JSON list of C-alpha atoms in Angstrom, two decimals:
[
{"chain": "A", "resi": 1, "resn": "UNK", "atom": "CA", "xyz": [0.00, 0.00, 0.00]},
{"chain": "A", "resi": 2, "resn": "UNK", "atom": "CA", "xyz": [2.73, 2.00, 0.60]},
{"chain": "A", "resi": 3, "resn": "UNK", "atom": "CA", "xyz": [4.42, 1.77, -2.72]},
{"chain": "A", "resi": 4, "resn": "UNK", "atom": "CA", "xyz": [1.00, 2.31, -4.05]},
{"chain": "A", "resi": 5, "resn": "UNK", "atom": "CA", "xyz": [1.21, 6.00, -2.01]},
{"chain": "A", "resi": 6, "resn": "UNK", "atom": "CA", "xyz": [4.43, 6.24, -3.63]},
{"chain": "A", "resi": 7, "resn": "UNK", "atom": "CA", "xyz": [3.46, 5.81, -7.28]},
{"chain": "A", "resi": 8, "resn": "UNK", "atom": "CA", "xyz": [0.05, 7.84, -6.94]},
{"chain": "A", "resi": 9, "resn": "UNK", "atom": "CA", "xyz": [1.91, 10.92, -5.92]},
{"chain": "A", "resi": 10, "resn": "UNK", "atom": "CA", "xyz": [5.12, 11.40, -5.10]},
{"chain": "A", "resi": 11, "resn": "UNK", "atom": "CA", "xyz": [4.71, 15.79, -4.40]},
{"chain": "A", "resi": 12, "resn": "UNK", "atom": "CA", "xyz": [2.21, 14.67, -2.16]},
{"chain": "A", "resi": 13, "resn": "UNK", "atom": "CA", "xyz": [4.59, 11.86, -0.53]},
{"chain": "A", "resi": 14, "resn": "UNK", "atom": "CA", "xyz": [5.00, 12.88, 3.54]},
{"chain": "A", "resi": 15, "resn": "UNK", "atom": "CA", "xyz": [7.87, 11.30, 5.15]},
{"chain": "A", "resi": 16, "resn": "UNK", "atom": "CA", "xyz": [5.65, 8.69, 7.16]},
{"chain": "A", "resi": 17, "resn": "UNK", "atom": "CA", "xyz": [5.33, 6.61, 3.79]},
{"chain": "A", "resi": 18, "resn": "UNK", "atom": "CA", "xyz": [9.02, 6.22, 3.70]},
{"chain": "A", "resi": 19, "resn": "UNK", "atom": "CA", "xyz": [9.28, 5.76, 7.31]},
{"chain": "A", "resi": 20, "resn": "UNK", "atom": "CA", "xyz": [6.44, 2.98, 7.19]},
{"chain": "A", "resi": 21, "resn": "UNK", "atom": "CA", "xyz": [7.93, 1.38, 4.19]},
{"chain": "A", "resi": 22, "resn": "UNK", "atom": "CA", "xyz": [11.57, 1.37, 5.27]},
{"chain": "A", "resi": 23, "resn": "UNK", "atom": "CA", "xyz": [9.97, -0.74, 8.66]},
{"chain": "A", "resi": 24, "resn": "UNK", "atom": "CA", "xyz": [8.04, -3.00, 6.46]},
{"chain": "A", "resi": 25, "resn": "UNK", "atom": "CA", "xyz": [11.25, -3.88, 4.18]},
{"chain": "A", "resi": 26, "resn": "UNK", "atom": "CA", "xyz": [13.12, -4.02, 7.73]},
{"chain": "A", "resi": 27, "resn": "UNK", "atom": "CA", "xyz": [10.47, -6.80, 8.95]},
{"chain": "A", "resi": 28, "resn": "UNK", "atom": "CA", "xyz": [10.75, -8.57, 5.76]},
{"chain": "A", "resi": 29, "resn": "UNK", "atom": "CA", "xyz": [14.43, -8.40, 5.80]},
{"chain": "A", "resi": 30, "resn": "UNK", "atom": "CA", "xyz": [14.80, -6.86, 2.29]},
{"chain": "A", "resi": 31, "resn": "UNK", "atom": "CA", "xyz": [17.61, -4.59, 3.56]},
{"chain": "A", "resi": 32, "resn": "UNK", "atom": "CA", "xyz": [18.70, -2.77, 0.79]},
{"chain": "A", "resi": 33, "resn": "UNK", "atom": "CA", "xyz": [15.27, -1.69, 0.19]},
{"chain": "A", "resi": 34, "resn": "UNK", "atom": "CA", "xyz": [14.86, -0.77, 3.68]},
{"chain": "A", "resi": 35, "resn": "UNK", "atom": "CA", "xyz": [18.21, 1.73, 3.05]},
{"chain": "A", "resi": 36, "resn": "UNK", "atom": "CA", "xyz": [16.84, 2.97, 0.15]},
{"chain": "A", "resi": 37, "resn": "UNK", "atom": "CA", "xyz": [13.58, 4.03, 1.92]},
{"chain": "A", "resi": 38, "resn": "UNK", "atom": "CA", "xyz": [15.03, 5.34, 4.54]},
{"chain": "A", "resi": 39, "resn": "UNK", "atom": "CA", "xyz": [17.55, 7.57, 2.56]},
{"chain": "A", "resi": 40, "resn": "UNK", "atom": "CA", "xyz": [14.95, 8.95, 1.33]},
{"chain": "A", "resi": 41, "resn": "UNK", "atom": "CA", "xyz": [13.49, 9.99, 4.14]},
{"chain": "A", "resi": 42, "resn": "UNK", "atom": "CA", "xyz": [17.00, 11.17, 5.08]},
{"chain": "A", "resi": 43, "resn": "UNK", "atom": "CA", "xyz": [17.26, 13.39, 1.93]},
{"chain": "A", "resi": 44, "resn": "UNK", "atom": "CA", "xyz": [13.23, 15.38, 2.83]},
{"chain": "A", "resi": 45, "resn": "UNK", "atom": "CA", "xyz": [14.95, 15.27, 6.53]},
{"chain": "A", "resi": 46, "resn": "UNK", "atom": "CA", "xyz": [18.71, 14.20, 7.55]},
{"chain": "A", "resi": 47, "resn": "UNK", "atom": "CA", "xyz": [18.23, 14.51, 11.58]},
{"chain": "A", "resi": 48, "resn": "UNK", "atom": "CA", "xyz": [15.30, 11.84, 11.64]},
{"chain": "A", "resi": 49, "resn": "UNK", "atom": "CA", "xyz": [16.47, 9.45, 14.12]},
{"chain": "A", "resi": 50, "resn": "UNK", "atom": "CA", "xyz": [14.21, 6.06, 13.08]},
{"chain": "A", "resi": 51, "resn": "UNK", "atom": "CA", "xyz": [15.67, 6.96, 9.51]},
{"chain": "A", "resi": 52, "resn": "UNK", "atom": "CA", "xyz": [19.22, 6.77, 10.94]},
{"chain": "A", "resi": 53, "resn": "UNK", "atom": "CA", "xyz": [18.09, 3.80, 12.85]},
{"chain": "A", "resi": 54, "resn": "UNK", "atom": "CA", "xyz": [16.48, 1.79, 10.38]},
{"chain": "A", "resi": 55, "resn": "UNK", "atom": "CA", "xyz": [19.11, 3.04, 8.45]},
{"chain": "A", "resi": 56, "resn": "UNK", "atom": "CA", "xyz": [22.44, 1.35, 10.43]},
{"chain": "A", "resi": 57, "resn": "UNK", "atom": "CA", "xyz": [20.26, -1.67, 10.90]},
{"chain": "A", "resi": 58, "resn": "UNK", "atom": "CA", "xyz": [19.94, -2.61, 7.15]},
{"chain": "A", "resi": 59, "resn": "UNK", "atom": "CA", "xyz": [23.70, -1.31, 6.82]},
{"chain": "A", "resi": 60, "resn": "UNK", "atom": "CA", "xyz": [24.54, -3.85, 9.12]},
{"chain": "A", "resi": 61, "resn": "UNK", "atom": "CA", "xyz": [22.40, -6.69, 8.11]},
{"chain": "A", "resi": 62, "resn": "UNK", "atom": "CA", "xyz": [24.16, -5.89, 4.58]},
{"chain": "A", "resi": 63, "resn": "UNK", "atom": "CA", "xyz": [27.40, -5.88, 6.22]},
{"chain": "A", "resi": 64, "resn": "UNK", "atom": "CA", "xyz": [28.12, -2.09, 5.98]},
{"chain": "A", "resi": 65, "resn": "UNK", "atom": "CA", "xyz": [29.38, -2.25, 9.19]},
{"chain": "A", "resi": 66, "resn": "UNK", "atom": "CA", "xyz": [31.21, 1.29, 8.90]},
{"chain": "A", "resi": 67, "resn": "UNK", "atom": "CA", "xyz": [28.50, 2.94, 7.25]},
{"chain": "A", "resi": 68, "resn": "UNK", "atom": "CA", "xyz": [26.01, 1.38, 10.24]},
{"chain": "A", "resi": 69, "resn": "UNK", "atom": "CA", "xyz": [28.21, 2.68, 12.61]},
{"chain": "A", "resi": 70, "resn": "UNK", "atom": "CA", "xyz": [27.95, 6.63, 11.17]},
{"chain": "A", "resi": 71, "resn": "UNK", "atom": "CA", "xyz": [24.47, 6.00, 10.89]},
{"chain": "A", "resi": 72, "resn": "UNK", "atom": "CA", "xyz": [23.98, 5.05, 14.98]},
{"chain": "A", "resi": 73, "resn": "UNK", "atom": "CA", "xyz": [26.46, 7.61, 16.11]},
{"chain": "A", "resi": 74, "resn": "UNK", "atom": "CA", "xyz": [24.14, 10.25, 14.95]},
{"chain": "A", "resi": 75, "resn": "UNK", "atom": "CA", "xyz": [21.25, 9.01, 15.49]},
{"chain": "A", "resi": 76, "resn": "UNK", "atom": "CA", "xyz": [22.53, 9.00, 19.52]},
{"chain": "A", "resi": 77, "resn": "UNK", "atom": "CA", "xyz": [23.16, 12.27, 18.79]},
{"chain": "A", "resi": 78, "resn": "UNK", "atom": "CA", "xyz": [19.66, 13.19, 17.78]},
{"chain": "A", "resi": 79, "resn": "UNK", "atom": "CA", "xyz": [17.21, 11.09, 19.00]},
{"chain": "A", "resi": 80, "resn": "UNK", "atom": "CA", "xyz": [14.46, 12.18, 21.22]},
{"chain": "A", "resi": 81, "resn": "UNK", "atom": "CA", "xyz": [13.59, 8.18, 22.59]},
{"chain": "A", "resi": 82, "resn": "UNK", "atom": "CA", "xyz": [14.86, 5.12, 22.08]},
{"chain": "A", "resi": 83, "resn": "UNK", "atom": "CA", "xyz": [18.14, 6.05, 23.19]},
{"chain": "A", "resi": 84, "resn": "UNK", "atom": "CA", "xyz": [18.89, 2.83, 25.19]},
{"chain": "A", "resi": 85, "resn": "UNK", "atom": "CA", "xyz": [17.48, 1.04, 21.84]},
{"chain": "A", "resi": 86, "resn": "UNK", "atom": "CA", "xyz": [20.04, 3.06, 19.37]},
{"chain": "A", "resi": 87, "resn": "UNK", "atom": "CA", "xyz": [23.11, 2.86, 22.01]},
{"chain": "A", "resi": 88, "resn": "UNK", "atom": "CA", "xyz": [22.31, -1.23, 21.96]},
{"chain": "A", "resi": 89, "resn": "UNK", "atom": "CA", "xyz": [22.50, -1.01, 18.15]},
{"chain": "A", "resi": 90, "resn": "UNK", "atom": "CA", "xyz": [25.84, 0.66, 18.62]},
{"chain": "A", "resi": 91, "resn": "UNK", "atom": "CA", "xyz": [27.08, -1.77, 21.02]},
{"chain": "A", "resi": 92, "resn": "UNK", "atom": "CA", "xyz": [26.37, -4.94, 18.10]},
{"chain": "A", "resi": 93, "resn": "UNK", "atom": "CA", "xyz": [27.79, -2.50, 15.33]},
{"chain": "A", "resi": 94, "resn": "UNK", "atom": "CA", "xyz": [31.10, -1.88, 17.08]},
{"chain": "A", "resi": 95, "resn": "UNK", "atom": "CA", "xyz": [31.24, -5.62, 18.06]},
{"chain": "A", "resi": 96, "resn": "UNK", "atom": "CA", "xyz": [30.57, -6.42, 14.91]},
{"chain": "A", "resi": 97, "resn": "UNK", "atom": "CA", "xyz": [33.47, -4.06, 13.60]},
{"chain": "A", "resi": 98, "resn": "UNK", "atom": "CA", "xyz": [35.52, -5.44, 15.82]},
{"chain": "A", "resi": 99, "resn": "UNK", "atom": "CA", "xyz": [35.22, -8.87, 15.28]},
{"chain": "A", "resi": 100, "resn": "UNK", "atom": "CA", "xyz": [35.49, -8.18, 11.31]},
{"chain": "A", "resi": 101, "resn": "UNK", "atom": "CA", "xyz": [38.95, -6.42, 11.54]},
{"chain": "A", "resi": 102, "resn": "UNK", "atom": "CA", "xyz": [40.04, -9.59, 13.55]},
{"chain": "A", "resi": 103, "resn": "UNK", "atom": "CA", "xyz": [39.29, -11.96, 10.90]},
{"chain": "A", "resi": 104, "resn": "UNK", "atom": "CA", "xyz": [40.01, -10.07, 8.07]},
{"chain": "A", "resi": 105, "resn": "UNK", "atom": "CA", "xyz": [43.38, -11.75, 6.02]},
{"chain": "A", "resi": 106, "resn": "UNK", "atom": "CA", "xyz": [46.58, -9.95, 6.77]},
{"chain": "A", "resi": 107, "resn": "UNK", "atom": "CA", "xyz": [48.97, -9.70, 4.09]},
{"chain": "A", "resi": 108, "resn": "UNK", "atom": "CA", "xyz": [52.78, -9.55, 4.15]},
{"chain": "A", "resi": 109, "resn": "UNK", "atom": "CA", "xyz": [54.28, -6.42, 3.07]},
{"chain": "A", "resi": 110, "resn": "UNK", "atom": "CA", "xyz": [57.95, -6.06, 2.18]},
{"chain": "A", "resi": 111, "resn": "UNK", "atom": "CA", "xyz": [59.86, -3.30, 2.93]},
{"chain": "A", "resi": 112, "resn": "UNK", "atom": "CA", "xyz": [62.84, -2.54, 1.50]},
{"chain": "A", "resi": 113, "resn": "UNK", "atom": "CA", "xyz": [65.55, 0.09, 2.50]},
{"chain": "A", "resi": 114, "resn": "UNK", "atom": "CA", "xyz": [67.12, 2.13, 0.26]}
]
């Protein structure tokens, strides 16, 4: 129905039809759809924290785990509510980081001295 809103009109489009569709792709765990909406949202208003929420959380579901993390450090710096909800996301998101940087190959570089 959403989309539907979407197509009919997008001048008339408010930013709860992006909002509500970026939580619908969320729940169905499209997550690059769920960015998509929720950029848009972003671009008609870039301090809207369940944007920047929903935002990190199908960034890090895609494994865009630095692009999450930007995402959750703002929205802690924004948000109104569901601050103990955001600083948990940032928690998993550093983790996450974290744990990615430790398994990532290392490669041998050799240095030579002139």
């Amino acid at each position: 129905c959403y989309c539907r809103c979407l197509k009919h009109d997008e001048a008339l489009s408010t930013p709860d039809i992006y909002s509500n569709l970026s939580l619908a792709y969320l729940k169905t765990k499209h997550w690059s759809k769920a960015e998509h909406y929720a950029t848009g949202l972003l671009r008609l208003s870039p301090c809207h924290s369940k944007s920047l929420h929903r935002r990190s959380i199908a960034n890090k579901q895609q494994g865009k785990l630095r692009a999450a993390l930007v995402d959750v450090c703002v929205a802690c710096d924004v948000a109104d509510g569901q601050k103990e909800e955001i600083t948990a996301l940032k928690y998993k998101i550093e983790n996450a980081l974290v744990d990615a940087t430790k398994k990532a190959p290392r490669r041998r570089v050799t240095i030579s001295f002139v």
